[in-house]
mmCIF file with all atom_site columns, C-alpha atoms in Angstrom:
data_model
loop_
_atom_site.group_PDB
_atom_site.id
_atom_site.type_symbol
_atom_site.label_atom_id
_atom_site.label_alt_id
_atom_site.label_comp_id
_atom_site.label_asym_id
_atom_site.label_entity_id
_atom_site.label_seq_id
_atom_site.pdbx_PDB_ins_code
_atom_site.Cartn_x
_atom_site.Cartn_y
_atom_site.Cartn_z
_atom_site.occupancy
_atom_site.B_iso_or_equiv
_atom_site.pdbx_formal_charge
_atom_site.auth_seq_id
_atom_site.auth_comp_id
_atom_site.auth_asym_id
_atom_site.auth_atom_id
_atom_site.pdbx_PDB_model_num
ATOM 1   C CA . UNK A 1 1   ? 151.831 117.661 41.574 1.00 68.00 ? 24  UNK A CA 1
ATOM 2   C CA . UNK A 1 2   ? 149.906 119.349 44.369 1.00 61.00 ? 25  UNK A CA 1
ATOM 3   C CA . UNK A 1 3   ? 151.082 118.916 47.930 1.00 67.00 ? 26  UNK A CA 1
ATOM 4   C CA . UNK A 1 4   ? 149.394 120.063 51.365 1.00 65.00 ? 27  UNK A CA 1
ATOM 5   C CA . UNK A 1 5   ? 151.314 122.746 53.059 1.00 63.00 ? 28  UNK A CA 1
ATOM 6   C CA . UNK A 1 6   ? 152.600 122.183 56.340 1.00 63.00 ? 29  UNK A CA 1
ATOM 7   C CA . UNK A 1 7   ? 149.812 123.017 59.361 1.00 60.00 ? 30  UNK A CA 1
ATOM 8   C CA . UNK A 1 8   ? 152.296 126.006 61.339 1.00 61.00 ? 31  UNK A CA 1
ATOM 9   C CA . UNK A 1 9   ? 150.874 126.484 64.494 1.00 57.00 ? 32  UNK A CA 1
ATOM 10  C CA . UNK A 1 10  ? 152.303 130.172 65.717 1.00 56.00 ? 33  UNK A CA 1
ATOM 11  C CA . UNK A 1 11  ? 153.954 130.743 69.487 1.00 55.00 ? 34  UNK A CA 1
ATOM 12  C CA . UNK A 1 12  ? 150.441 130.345 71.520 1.00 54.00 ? 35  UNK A CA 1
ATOM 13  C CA . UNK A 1 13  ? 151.581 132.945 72.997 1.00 50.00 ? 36  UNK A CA 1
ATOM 14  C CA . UNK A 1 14  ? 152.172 136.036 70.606 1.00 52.00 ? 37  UNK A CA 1
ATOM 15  C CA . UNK A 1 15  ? 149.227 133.978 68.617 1.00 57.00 ? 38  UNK A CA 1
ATOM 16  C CA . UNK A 1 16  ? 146.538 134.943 70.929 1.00 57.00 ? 39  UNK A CA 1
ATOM 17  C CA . UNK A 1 17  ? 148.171 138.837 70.498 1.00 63.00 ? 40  UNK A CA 1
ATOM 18  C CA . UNK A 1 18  ? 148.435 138.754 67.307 1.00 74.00 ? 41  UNK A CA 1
ATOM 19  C CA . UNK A 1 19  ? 145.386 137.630 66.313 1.00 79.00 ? 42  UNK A CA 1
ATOM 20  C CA . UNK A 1 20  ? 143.531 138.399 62.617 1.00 84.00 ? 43  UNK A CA 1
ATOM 21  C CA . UNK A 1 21  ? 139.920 139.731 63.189 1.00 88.00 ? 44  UNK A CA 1
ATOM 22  C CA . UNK A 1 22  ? 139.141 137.062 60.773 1.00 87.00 ? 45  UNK A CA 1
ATOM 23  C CA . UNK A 1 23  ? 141.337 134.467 63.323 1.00 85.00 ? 46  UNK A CA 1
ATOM 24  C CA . UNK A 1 24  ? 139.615 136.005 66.388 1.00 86.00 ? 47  UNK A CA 1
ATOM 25  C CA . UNK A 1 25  ? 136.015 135.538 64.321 1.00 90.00 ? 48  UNK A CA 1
ATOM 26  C CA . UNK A 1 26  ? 136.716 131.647 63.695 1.00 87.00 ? 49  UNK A CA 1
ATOM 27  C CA . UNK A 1 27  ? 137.872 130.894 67.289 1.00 88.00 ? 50  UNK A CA 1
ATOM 28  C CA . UNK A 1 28  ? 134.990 132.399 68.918 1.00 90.00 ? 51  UNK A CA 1
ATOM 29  C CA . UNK A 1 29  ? 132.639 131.025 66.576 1.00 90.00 ? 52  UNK A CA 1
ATOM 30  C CA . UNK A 1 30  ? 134.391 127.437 66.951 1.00 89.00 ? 53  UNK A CA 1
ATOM 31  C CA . UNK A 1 31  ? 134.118 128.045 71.170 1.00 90.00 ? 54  UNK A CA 1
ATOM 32  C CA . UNK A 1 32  ? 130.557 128.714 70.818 1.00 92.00 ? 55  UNK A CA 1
ATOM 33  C CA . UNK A 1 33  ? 130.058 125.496 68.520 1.00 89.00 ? 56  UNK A CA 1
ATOM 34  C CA . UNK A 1 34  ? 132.342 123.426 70.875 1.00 87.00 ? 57  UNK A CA 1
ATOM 35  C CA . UNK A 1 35  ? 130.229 124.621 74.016 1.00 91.00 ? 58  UNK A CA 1
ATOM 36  C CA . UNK A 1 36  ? 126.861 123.706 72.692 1.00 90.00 ? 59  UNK A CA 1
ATOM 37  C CA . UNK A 1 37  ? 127.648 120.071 71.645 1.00 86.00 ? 60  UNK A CA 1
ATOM 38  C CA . UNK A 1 38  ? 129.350 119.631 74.943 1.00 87.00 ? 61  UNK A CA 1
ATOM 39  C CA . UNK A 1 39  ? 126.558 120.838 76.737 1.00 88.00 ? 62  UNK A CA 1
ATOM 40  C CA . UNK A 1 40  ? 124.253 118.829 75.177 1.00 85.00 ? 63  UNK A CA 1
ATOM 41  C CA . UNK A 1 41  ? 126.678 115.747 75.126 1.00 85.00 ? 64  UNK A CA 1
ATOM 42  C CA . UNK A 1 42  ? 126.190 116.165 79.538 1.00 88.00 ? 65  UNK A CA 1
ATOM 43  C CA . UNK A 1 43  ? 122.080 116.660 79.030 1.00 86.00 ? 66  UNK A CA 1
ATOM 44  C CA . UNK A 1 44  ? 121.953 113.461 77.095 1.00 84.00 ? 67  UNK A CA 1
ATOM 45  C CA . UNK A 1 45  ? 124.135 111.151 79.508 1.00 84.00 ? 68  UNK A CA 1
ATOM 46  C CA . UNK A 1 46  ? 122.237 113.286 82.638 1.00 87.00 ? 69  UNK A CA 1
ATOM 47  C CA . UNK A 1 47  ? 118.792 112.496 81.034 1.00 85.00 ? 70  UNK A CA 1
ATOM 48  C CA . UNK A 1 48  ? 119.906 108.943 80.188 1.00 84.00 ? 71  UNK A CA 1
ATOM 49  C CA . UNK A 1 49  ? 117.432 109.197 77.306 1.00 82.00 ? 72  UNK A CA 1
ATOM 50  C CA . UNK A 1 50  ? 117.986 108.517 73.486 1.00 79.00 ? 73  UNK A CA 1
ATOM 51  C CA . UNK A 1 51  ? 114.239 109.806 72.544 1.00 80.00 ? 74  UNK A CA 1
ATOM 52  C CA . UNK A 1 52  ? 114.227 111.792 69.542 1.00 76.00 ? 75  UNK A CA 1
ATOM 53  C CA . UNK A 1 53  ? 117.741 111.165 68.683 1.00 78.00 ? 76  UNK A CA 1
ATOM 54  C CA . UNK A 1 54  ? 118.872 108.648 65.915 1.00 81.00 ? 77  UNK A CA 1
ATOM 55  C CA . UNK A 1 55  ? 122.550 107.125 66.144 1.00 81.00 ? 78  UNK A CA 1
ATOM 56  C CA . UNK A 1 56  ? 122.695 107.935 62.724 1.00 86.00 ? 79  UNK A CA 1
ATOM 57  C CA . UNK A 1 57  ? 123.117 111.620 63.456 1.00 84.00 ? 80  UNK A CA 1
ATOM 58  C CA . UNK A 1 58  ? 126.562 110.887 65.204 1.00 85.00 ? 81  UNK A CA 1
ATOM 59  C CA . UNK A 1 59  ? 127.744 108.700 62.395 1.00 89.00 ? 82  UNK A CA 1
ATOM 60  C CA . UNK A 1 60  ? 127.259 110.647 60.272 1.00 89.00 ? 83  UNK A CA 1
ATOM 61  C CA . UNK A 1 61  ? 128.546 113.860 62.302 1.00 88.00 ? 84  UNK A CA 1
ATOM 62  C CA . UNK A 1 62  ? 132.430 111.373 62.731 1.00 89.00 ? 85  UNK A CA 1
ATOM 63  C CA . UNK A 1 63  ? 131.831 111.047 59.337 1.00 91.00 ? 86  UNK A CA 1
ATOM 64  C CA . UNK A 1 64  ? 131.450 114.232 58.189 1.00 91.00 ? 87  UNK A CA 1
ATOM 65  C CA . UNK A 1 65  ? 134.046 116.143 60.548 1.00 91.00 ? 88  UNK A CA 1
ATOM 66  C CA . UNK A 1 66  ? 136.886 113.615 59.646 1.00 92.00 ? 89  UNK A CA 1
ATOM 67  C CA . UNK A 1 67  ? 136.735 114.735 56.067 1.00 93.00 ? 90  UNK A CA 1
ATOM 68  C CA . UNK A 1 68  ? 136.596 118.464 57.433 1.00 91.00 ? 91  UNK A CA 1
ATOM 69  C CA . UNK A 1 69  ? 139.641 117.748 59.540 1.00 92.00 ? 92  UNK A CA 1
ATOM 70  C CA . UNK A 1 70  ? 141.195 116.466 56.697 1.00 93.00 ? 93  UNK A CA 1
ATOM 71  C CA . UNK A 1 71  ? 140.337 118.691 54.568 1.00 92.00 ? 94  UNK A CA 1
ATOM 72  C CA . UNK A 1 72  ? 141.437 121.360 57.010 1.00 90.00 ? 95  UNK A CA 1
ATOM 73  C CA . UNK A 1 73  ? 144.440 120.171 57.367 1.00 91.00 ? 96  UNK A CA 1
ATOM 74  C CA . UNK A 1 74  ? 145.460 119.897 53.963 1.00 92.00 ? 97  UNK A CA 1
ATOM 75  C CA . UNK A 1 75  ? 144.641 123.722 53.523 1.00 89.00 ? 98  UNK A CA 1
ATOM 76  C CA . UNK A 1 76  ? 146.469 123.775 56.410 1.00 88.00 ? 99  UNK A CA 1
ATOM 77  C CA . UNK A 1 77  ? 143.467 126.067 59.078 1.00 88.00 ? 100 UNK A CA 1
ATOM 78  C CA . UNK A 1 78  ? 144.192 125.616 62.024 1.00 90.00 ? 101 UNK A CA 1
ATOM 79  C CA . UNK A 1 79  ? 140.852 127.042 63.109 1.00 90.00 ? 102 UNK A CA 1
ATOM 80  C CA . UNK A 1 80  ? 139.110 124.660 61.527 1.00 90.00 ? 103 UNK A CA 1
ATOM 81  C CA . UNK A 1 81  ? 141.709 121.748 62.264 1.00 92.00 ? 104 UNK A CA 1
ATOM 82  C CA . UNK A 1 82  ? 141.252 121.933 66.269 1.00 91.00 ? 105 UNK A CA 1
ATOM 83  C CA . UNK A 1 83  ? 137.388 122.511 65.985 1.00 91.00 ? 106 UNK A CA 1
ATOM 84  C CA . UNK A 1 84  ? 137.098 119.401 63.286 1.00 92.00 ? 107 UNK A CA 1
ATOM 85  C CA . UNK A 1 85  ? 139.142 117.344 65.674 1.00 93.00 ? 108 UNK A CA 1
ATOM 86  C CA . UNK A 1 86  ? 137.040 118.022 68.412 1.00 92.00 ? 109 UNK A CA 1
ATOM 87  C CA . UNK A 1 87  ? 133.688 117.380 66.567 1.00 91.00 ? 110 UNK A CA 1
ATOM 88  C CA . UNK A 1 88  ? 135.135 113.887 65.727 1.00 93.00 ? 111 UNK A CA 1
ATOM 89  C CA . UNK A 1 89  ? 135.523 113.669 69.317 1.00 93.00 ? 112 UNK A CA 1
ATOM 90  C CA . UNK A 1 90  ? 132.013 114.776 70.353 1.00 91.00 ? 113 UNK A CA 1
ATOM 91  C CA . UNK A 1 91  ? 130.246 112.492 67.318 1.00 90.00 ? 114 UNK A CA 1
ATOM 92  C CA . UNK A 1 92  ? 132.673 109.718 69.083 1.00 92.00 ? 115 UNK A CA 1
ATOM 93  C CA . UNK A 1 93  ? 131.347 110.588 72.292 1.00 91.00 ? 116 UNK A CA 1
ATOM 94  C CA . UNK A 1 94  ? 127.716 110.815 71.449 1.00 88.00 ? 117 UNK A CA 1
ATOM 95  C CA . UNK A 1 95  ? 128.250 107.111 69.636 1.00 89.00 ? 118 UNK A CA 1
ATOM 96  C CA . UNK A 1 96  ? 128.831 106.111 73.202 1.00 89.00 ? 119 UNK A CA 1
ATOM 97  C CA . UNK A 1 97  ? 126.485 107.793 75.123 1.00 89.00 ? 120 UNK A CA 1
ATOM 98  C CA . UNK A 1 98  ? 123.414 107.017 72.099 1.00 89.00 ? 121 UNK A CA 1
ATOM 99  C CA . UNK A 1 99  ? 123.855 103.171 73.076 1.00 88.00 ? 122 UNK A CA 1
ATOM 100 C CA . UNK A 1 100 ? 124.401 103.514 76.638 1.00 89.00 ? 123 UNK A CA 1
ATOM 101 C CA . UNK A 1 101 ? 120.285 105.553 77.015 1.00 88.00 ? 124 UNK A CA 1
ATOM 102 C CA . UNK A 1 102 ? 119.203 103.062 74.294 1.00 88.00 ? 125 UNK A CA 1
ATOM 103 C CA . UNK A 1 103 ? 119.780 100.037 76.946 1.00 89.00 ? 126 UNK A CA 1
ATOM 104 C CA . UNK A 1 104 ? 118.861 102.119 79.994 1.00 89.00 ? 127 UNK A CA 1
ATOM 105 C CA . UNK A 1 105 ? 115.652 102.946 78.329 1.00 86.00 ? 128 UNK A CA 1
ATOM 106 C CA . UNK A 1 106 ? 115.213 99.501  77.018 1.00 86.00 ? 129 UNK A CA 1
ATOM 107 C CA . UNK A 1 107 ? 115.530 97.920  80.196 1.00 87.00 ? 130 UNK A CA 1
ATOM 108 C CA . UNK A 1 108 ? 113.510 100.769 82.358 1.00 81.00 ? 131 UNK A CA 1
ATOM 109 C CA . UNK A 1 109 ? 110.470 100.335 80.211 1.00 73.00 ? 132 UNK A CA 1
ATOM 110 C CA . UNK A 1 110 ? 110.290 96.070  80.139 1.00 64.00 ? 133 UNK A CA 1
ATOM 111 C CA . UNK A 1 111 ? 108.368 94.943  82.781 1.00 62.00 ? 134 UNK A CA 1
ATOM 112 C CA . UNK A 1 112 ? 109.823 93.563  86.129 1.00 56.00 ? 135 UNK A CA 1
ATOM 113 C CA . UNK A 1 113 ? 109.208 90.457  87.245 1.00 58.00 ? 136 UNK A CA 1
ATOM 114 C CA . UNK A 1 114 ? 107.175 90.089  90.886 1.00 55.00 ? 137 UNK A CA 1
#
């Protein structure tokens, strides 16, 4: 019967030293990925708007990265565990954020009383 192999995460250390060019390629590539949704994560809350953005897309995002980071973890990555993880974060972030400019928005544009 198949198992998962354990996730060994190396000295951090002698990890960052000895890093595979393939390793090195998936870390950078996961910083750039993490940087982007964070920085749009801030322009959404800053802009306090929800236009052209569907709360489907995070959903679906938490959705999607929790099987990754399972997945991941079962083939035991950690590249792809930590940058899974934190997508399930941002997708649980943006679920919070997508409601929060949906009321502002909603109550901006109804009409005040005199």
């Amino acid at each position: 019967m198949w198992q998962p192999r354990p996730l060994q995460l190396r000295n951090s250390a002698l990890a960052l030293v000895n890093l595979s060019p393939a390793d090195a390629i998936g870390w950078a590539a996961s910083a750039v990925l993490m940087c982007t949704l964070l920085h749009q994560l801030r322009v959404q809350w800053q802009e306090r708007s929800a236009e052209g953005v569907s709360g489907w897309l995070f959903i679906g995002q938490g959705g999607a990265s929790a099987g990754f980071l399972t997945y991941s973890w079962l083939i035991a990555n950690p590249v792809f565990v930590v940058s899974n993880g934190v997508l399930v974060l941002t997708a649980l972030a943006g679920l919070a954020v997508y409601p929060r400019n949906r009321r502002i928005e909603k109550s901006s544009s109804s009409p005040q009383p005199y």
